[in-house]
């Protein structure tokens, strides 16, 4: 997967490649999909949600330039795969999931697999996690029409946020950096993510 889908598409950060190669994606999907675990495709994980394709996970994480001192916030735990990759690079990962069953399942899975620096919280991720803010890096795995203010407010000075922005038919990946309390966003590529629910639906 690393050579075929990542290195060939400009994923070149050695730490990101190592992290992607060390997390067993098949452990984060159902057994009947195990044969497709290392294909570069999103896969269904139940509850109307998906696990993102490996290239997009790697691209988003590479753009965050994570350091081992960073406190990272993930919006949309899903099955826990991306949180597991993040945990290899950040000091601690706080990950939010709005679907109760997914939050419980991913928390148990991550604990069972030994990812000790990940905290899964069942909550509306579009509201962030104020009690643990600020965060050095924020990554969202669901699309909102515009970045939720709560996430922007909880991003540390000098921090980075990456997320898909748009509606159900057209989305772009955006990367923002906070400088002087203001976040400057740059548009990257077209993407397709599940919509962010909760308070984000009112944006």
XYZ file of C-alpha atoms in Angstrom:
203
model
C 0.000 0.000 0.000
C 2.737 2.459 0.960
C 4.705 2.004 -2.275
C 1.736 1.552 -4.599
C -0.694 4.185 -3.328
C 1.329 6.676 -1.283
C 4.929 7.093 -2.453
C 3.755 7.189 -6.059
C 1.477 10.151 -5.249
C 3.872 12.501 -3.432
C 3.378 11.212 0.088
C 7.043 11.514 1.010
C 7.265 12.323 4.730
C 9.158 9.338 6.206
C 7.291 9.581 9.521
C 3.899 9.555 7.785
C 4.892 6.622 5.579
C 6.116 4.699 8.615
C 2.914 5.434 10.531
C 0.706 4.405 7.606
C 2.676 1.210 7.144
C 2.543 0.249 10.805
C -1.226 0.515 11.385
C -3.100 -2.653 10.294
C -6.064 -1.246 8.341
C -7.765 -4.653 8.271
C -8.275 -4.408 12.038
C -10.495 -1.353 11.537
C -12.983 -2.851 9.066
C -15.293 -5.850 9.069
C -13.805 -9.272 8.317
C -15.704 -9.586 5.037
C -13.859 -6.516 3.692
C -10.391 -7.602 4.846
C -9.380 -8.497 1.303
C -9.869 -4.859 0.307
C -8.095 -3.380 3.336
C -5.105 -2.078 1.387
C -6.920 -0.936 -1.735
C -6.975 2.831 -2.161
C -10.709 3.112 -1.620
C -13.057 4.220 1.153
C -14.851 1.292 2.796
C -18.152 1.079 4.643
C -17.923 0.678 8.429
C -21.629 0.696 9.215
C -24.014 3.364 10.498
C -23.824 5.099 7.114
C -20.136 5.940 7.642
C -16.915 5.063 5.829
C -13.221 4.662 6.493
C -11.331 7.086 4.218
C -9.069 5.877 1.442
C -5.413 5.532 2.540
C -4.132 8.237 0.187
C -6.487 10.879 1.592
C -5.621 9.896 5.181
C -1.907 10.164 4.390
C -2.294 13.447 2.489
C -4.253 15.145 5.259
C -1.875 13.943 7.956
C 1.217 14.927 5.949
C -0.161 18.459 5.500
C -0.557 18.792 9.288
C 3.212 18.404 9.817
C 2.626 16.701 13.167
C 5.234 16.820 15.910
C 5.574 14.454 18.854
C 4.657 17.308 21.201
C 1.369 18.096 19.430
C -2.070 17.691 20.933
C -4.354 16.772 18.041
C -8.141 16.858 17.741
C -9.895 14.593 15.251
C -13.526 15.146 14.268
C -15.161 11.873 13.227
C -13.489 8.859 14.823
C -15.268 6.351 12.615
C -13.645 2.970 13.183
C -10.542 4.578 14.728
C -8.115 3.992 11.849
C -7.058 7.593 11.287
C -6.759 8.163 15.043
C -4.396 5.185 15.193
C -2.200 6.695 12.474
C -2.276 10.097 14.184
C -1.259 8.483 17.471
C 2.039 7.408 15.914
C 2.936 11.044 15.243
C 1.290 13.215 17.909
C 1.753 13.377 21.667
C -1.959 12.782 22.287
C -5.008 12.424 20.065
C -8.484 13.479 21.172
C -11.050 12.098 18.763
C -14.775 12.827 18.729
C -17.572 10.669 17.334
C -21.234 11.682 17.269
C -22.551 8.126 16.751
C -22.612 6.443 20.149
C -22.117 2.878 18.895
C -19.144 3.858 16.735
C -17.547 5.760 19.613
C -17.846 2.727 21.895
C -16.614 0.274 19.275
C -13.628 2.390 18.223
C -12.659 3.115 21.832
C -12.630 -0.597 22.639
C -10.766 -1.396 19.410
C -8.042 1.203 19.956
C -7.552 0.087 23.543
C -7.400 -3.568 22.521
C -4.796 -2.800 19.845
C -2.623 -0.856 22.282
C -3.086 2.754 21.159
C -2.712 4.305 24.585
C -2.385 7.979 23.634
C -5.859 8.211 22.070
C -8.969 9.424 23.892
C -12.326 8.761 22.198
C -15.208 11.038 23.201
C -18.846 10.578 22.204
C -19.921 14.130 21.404
C -20.848 16.538 18.611
C -17.431 17.114 17.087
C -18.492 20.277 15.288
C -18.478 21.881 18.740
C -14.914 20.746 19.293
C -13.752 19.717 22.741
C -13.440 22.918 24.729
C -12.414 21.245 27.977
C -9.215 19.945 26.366
C -8.433 22.927 24.098
C -6.354 24.451 22.674
C -5.145 21.977 20.056
C -2.023 22.259 17.933
C -3.597 20.372 15.036
C -7.229 19.708 14.072
C -8.364 17.232 11.418
C -11.961 16.593 10.376
C -13.184 13.510 8.518
C -16.597 14.955 7.652
C -17.543 17.912 5.479
C -19.132 21.151 6.674
C -20.336 24.063 4.547
C -17.828 26.229 6.392
C -15.354 25.579 9.222
C -17.216 25.506 12.555
C -16.330 28.512 14.718
C -15.793 26.272 17.737
C -12.979 24.453 15.942
C -11.372 27.702 14.839
C -11.541 29.070 18.382
C -9.991 25.913 19.834
C -7.024 25.914 17.442
C -3.824 27.088 19.116
C -1.867 30.051 17.788
C 0.379 28.764 15.008
C -1.761 25.649 14.707
C -3.079 23.951 11.570
C -6.567 22.719 10.702
C -7.462 20.522 7.734
C -10.955 19.501 6.709
C -13.319 19.012 3.761
C -15.591 21.973 3.052
C -18.761 21.930 0.966
C -22.161 20.352 0.505
C -23.185 16.874 -0.542
C -22.302 17.341 -4.229
C -19.075 19.369 -4.189
C -16.362 19.509 -1.557
C -12.797 20.777 -1.373
C -10.074 19.966 1.100
C -8.950 23.118 2.896
C -5.900 23.757 5.074
C -5.800 26.654 7.521
C -3.068 28.151 9.697
C -3.784 30.434 12.647
C -1.587 33.526 12.850
C -2.370 36.477 15.085
C -5.698 34.908 15.952
C -6.768 34.762 12.290
C -6.947 31.582 10.211
C -5.795 31.816 6.599
C -7.265 28.993 4.486
C -5.923 27.503 1.277
C -7.950 25.234 -0.999
C -6.268 21.995 -2.032
C -8.127 19.285 -3.970
C -11.675 18.109 -4.629
C -12.795 15.357 -2.249
C -15.906 13.425 -1.209
C -16.648 12.929 2.499
C -19.721 12.127 4.545
C -21.412 15.297 5.872
C -20.646 16.628 9.331
C -23.751 16.308 11.497
C -24.869 17.933 14.730
C -24.527 21.708 15.030
C -22.599 21.792 11.732
C -25.826 21.054 9.857
C -27.034 24.547 10.769
C -24.019 26.332 9.285
